[in-house]
Short mmCIF file of C-alpha atoms and ligand atoms in Angstrom, two decimals:
data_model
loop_
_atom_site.label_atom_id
_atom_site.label_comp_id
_atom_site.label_asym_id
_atom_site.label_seq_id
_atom_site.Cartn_x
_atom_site.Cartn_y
_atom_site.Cartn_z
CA UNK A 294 37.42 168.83 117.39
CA UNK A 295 39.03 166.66 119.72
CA UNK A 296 38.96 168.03 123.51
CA UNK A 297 42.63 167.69 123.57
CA UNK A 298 43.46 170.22 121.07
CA UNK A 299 41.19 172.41 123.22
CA UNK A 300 42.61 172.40 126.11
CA UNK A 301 46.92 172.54 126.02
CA UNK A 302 48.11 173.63 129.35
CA UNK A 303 50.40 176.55 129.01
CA UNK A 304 53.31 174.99 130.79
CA UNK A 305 53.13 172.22 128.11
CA UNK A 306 52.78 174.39 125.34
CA UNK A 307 55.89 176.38 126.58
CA UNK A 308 57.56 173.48 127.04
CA UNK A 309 57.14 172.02 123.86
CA UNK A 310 58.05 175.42 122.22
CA UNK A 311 61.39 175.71 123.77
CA UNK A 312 62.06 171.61 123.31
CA UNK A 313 61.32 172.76 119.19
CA UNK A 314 64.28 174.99 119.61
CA UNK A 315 67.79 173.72 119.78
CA UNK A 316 70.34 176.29 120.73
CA UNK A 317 72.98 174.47 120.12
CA UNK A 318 71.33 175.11 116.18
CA UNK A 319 71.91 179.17 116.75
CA UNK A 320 74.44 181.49 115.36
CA UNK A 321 75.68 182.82 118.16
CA UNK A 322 78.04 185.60 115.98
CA UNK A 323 77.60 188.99 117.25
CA UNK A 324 78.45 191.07 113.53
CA UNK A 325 78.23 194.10 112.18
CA UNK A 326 75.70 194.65 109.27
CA UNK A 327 76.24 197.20 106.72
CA UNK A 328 73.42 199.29 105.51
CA UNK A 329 73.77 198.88 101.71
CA UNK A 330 69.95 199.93 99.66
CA UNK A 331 67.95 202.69 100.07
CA UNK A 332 64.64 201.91 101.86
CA UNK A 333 66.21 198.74 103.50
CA UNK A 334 64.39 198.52 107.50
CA UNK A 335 65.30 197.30 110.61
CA UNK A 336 62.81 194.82 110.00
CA UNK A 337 64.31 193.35 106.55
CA UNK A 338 67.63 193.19 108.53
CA UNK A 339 66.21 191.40 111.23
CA UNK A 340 64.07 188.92 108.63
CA UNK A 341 67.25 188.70 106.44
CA UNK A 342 69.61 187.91 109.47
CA UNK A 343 67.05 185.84 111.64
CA UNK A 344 66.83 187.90 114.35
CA UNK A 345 64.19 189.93 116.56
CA UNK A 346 63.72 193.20 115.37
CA UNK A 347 63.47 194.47 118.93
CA UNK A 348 67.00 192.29 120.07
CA UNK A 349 68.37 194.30 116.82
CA UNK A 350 67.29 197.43 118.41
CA UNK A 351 68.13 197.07 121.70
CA UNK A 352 71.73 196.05 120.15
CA UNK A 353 71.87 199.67 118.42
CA UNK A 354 70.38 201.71 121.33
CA UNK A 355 68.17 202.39 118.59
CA UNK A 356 65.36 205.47 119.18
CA UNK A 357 62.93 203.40 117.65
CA UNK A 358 62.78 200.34 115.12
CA UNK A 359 60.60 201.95 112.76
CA UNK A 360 63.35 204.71 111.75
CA UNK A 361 64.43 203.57 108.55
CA UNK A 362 68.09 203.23 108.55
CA UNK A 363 70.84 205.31 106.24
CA UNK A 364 72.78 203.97 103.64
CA UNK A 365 76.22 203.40 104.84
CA UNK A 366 74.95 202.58 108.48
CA UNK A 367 76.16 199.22 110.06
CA UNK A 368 74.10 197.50 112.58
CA UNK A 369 75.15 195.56 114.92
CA UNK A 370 73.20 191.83 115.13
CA UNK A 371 73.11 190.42 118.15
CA UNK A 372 73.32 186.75 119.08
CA UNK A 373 70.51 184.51 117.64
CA UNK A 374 68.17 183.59 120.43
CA UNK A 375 65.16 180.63 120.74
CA UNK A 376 62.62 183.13 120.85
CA UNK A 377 63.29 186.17 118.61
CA UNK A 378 61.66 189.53 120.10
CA UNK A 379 59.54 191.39 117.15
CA UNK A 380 56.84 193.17 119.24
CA UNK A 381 58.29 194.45 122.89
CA UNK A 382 60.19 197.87 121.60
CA UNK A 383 56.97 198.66 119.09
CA UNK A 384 54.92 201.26 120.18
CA UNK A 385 50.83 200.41 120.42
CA UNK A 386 48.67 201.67 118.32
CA UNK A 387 45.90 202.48 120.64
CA UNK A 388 43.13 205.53 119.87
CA UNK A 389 45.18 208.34 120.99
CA UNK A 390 43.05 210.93 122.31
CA UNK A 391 45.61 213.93 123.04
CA UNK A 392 45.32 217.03 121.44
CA UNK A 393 48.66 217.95 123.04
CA UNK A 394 51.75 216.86 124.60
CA UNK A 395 52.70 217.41 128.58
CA UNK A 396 55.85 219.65 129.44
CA UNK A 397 57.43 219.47 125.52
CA UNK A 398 59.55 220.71 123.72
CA UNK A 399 58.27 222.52 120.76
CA UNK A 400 60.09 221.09 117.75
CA UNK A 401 59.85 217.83 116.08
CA UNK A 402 62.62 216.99 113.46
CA UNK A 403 61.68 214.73 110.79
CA UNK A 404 63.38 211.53 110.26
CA UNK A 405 63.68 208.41 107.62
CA UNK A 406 59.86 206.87 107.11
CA UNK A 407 58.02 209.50 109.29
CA UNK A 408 54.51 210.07 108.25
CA UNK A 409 52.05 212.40 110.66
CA UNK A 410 50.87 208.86 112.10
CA UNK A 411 53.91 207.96 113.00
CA UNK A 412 55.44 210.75 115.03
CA UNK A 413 51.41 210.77 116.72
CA UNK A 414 52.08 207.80 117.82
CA UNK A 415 55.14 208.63 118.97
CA UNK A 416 54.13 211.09 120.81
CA UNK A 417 51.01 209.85 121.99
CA UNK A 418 48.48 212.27 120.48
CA UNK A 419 46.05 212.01 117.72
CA UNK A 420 47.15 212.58 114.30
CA UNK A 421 44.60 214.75 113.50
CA UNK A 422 46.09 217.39 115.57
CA UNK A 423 49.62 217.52 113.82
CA UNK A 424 47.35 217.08 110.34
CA UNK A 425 45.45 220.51 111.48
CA UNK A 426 48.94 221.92 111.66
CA UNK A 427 50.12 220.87 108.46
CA UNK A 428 50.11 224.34 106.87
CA UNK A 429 48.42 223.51 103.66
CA UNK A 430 51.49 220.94 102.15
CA UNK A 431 48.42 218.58 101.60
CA UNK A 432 50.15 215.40 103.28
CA UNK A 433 47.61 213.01 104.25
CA UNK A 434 48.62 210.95 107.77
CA UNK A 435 50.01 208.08 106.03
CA UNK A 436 51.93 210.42 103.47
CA UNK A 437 55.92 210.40 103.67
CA UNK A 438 57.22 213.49 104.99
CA UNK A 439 60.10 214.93 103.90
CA UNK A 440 63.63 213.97 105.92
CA UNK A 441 64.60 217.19 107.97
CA UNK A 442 62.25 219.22 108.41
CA UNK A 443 60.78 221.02 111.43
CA UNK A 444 56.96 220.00 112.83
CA UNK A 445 55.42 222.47 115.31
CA UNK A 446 53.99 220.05 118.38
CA UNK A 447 51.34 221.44 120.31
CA UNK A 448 52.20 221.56 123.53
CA UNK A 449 49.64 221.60 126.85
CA UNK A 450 49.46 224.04 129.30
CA UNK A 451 50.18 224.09 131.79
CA UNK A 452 51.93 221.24 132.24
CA UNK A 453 55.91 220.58 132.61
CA UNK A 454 58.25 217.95 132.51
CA UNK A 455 61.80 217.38 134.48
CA UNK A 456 64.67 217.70 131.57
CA UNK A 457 68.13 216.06 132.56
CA UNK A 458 71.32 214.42 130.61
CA UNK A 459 70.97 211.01 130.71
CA UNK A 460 74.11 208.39 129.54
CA UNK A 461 71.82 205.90 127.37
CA UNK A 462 73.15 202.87 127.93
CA UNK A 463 70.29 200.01 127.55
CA UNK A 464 67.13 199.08 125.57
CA UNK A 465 65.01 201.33 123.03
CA UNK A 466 63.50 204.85 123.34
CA UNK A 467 60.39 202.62 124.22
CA UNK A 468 62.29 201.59 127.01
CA UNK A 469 63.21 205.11 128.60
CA UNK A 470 59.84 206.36 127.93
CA UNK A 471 57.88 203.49 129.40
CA UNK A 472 60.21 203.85 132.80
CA UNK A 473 60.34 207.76 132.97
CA UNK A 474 57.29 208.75 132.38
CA UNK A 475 57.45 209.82 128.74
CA UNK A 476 57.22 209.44 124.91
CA UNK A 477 59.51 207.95 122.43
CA UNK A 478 58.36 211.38 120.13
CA UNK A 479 60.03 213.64 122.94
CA UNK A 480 62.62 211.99 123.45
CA UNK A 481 63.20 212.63 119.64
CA UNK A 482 62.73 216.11 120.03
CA UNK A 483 65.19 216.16 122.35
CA UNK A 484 67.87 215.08 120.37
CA UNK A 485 66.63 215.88 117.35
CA UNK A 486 69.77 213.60 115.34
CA UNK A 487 69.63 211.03 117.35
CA UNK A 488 68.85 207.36 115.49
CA UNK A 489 70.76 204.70 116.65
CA UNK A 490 74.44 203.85 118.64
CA UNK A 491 77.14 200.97 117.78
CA UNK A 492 78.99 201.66 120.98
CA UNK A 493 77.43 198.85 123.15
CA UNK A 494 80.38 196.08 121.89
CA UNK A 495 83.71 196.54 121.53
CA UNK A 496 85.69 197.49 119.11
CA UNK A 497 83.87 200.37 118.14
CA UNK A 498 85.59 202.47 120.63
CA UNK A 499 82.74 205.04 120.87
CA UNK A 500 81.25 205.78 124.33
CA UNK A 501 77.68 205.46 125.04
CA UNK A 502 75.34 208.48 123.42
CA UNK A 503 74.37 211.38 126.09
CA UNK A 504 71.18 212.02 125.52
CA UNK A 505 68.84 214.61 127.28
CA UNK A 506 65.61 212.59 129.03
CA UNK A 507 61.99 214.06 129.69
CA UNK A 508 61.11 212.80 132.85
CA UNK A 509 57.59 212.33 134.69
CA UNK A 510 55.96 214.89 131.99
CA UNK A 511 52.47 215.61 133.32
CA UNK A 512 49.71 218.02 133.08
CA UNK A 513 49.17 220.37 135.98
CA UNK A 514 45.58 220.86 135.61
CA UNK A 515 42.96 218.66 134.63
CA UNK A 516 41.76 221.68 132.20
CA UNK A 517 44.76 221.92 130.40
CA UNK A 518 44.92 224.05 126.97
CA UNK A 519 46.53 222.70 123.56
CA UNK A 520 49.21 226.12 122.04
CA UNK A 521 49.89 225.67 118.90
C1 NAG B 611 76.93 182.86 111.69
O1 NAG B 611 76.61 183.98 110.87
C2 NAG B 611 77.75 184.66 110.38
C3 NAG B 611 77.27 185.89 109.66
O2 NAG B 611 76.30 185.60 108.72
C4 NAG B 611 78.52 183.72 109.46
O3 NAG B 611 79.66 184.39 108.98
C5 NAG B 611 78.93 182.49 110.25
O4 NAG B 611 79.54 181.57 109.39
C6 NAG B 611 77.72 181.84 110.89
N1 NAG B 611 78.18 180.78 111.79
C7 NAG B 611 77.68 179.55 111.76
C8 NAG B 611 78.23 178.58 112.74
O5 NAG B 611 76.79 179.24 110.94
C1 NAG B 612 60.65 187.32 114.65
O1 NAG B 612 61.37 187.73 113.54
C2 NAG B 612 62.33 186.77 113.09
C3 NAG B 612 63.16 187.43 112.01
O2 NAG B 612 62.36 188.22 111.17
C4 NAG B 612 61.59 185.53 112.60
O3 NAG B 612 62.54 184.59 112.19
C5 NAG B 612 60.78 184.97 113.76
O4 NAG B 612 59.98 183.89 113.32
C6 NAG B 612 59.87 186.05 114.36
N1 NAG B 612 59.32 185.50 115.59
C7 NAG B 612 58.06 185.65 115.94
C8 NAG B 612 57.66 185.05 117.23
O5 NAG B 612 57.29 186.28 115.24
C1 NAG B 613 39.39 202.59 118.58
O1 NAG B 613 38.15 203.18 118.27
C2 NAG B 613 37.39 202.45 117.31
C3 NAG B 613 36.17 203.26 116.97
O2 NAG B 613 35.70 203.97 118.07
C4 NAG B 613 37.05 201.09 117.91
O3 NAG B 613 36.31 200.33 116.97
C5 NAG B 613 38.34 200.37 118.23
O4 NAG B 613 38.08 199.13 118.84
C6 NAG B 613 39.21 201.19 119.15
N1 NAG B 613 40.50 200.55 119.29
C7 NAG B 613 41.12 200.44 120.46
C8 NAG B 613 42.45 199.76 120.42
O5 NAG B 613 40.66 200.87 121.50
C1 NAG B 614 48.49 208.01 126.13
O1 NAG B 614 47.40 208.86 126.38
C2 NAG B 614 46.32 208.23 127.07
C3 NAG B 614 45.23 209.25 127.17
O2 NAG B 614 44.76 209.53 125.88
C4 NAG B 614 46.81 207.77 128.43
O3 NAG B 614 45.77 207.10 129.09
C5 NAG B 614 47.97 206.82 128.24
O4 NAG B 614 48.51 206.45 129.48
C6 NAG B 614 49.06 207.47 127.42
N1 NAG B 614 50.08 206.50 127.13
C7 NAG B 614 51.36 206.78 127.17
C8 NAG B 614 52.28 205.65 126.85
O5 NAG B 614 51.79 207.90 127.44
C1 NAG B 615 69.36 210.16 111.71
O1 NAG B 615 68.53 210.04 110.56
C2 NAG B 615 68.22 211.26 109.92
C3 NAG B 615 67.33 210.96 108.77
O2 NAG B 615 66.65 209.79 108.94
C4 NAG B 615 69.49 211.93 109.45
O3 NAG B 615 69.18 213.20 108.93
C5 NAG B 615 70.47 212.07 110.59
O4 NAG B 615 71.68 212.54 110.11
C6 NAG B 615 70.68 210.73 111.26
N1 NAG B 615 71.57 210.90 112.41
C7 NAG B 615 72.63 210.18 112.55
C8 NAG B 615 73.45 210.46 113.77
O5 NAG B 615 72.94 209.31 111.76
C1 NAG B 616 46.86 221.86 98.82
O1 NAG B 616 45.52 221.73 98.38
C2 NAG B 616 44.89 222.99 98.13
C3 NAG B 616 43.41 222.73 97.83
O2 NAG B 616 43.28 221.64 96.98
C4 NAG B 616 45.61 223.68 96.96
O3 NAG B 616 45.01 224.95 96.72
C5 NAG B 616 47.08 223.88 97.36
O4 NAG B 616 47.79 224.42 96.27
C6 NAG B 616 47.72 222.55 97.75
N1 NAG B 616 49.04 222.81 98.29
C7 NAG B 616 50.12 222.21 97.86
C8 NAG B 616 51.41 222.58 98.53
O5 NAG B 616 50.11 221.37 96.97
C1 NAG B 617 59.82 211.52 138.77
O1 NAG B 617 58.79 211.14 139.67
C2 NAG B 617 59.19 210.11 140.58
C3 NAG B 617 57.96 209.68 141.37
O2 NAG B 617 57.30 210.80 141.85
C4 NAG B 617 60.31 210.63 141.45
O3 NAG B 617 60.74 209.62 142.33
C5 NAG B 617 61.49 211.06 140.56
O4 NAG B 617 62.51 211.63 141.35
C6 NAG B 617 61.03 212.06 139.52
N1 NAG B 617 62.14 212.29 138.60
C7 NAG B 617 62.65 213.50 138.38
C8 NAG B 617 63.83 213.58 137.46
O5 NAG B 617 62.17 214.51 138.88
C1 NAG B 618 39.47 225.56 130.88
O1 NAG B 618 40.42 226.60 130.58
C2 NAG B 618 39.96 227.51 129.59
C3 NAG B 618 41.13 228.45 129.26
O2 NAG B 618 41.88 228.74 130.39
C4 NAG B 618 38.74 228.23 130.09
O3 NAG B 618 38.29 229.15 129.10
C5 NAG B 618 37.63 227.20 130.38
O4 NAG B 618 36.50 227.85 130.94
C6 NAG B 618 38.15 226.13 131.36
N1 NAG B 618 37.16 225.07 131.47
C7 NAG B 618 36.83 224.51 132.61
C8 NAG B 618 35.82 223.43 132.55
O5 NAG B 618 37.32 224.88 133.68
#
């Protein structure tokens, strides 16, 4: 291998990255996108529309990317950009090693394309906690769970969190949790019908969602005990 292939300097690598995109090139349409199959994601709409996933969901206000949208939805697509966001609002899958959550609440409420992974992740525990909890239905963690239905979290005690109304006005659940001290899964549980908001542009008319926000949720022992 030549040595030159090894060795790109970043700056030169960046540069040549943005110099391969043209913006003059982009659609710079901001458009609503209606929601017309079953099973269509976020991700097929942002693949379909040549957009970042995450630029889609931050145009929405969107809980989190990996909801799988209603039929008769519209989305709103923002403006193309050089470098499409796909991985900023997803949530890592790391080895989770929680057996409970910190402060709550109680209730999860199922949504499009949940499986027992998911809403783990989520919520930052491991699956095989919500699993143990599953009440002999028999759904495995990668299993789809049935839209609307209740999932009893277990919660850690002691151990609280700070719960306040919060005008959501910018980014992804992701987002909020990241800068409050949270999870995208309470959140959820917080506003249990709560996917996604076209109010950001006009013409919508609709004002931006109040939601209610789990701040700095921490455990107030370092012997803390999972209730189920
Ligand atoms: C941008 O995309 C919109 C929606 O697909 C389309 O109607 C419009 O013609 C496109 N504009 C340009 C300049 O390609
Ligand atoms: C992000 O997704 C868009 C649309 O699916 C795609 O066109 C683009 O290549 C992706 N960008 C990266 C860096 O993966
Ligand atoms: C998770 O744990 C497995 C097995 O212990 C390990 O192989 C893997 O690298 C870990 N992944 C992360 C992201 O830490
Ligand atoms: C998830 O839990 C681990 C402990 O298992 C902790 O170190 C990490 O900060 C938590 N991450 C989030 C985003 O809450
Ligand atoms: C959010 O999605 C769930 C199912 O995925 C649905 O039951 C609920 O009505 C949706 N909420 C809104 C406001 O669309
Ligand atoms: C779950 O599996 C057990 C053992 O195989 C079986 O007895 C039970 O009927 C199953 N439950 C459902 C809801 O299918
Ligand atoms: C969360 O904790 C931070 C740092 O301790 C503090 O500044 C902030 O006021 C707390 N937020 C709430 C809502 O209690
Ligand atoms: C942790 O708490 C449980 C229940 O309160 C108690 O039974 C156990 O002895 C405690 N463990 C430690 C190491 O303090």
């Amino acid at each position: 291998m030549r040595p030159s292939t090894l060795f790109i300097p970043l700056a030169s690598l960046a540069a040549s990255l943005a110099s391969a995109c043209d913006p003059s090139t982009l659609n710079t349409t901001l458009y609503l996108y209606p929601i017309t199959e079953t099973g269509t994601t976020v991700f097929d709409v942002a693949r379909l529309t040549g957009r970042g996933v995450c630029d889609i969901g931050r145009a929405n206000l969107m809980a989190d990317v990996t909801i799988i949208p209603n039929v008769g939805q519209t989305l709103w697509i923002p403006p193309q950009v050089c470098e499409p966001d796909n991985t900023s609002c997803l949530i890592p899958d790391t080895n989770r090693t929680r057996t409970c959550i910190y402060g709550g609440p109680r209730l999860y409420y199922t949504v499009n394309g949940d499986t027992y992974d998911v809403i783990a992740r989520r919520l930052n525990i491991s699956t095989a906690v919500l699993l143990a909890d599953d009440n002999g239905a028999n759904y495995t963690a990668t299993s789809a769970l049935p839209v609307g239905t209740f999932i009893k979290v277990p919660t850690c005690s002691p151990s609280r969190c700070v719960i306040e109304p919060f005008d959501f006005t910018e980014g992804v659940y992701l987002d909020l949790a990241r800068k409050y001290g949270t999870t995208v899964g309470q959140i959820m549980m917080l506003s249990p019908t709560y996917n996604y908001s076209v109010s950001l542009y006009e013409d919508t008319g609709a004002s931006t969602p109040t939601i209610n926000m789990a701040y700095n949720c921490t455990a107030l022992s370092s012997n803390v005990t999972a209730l189920t």
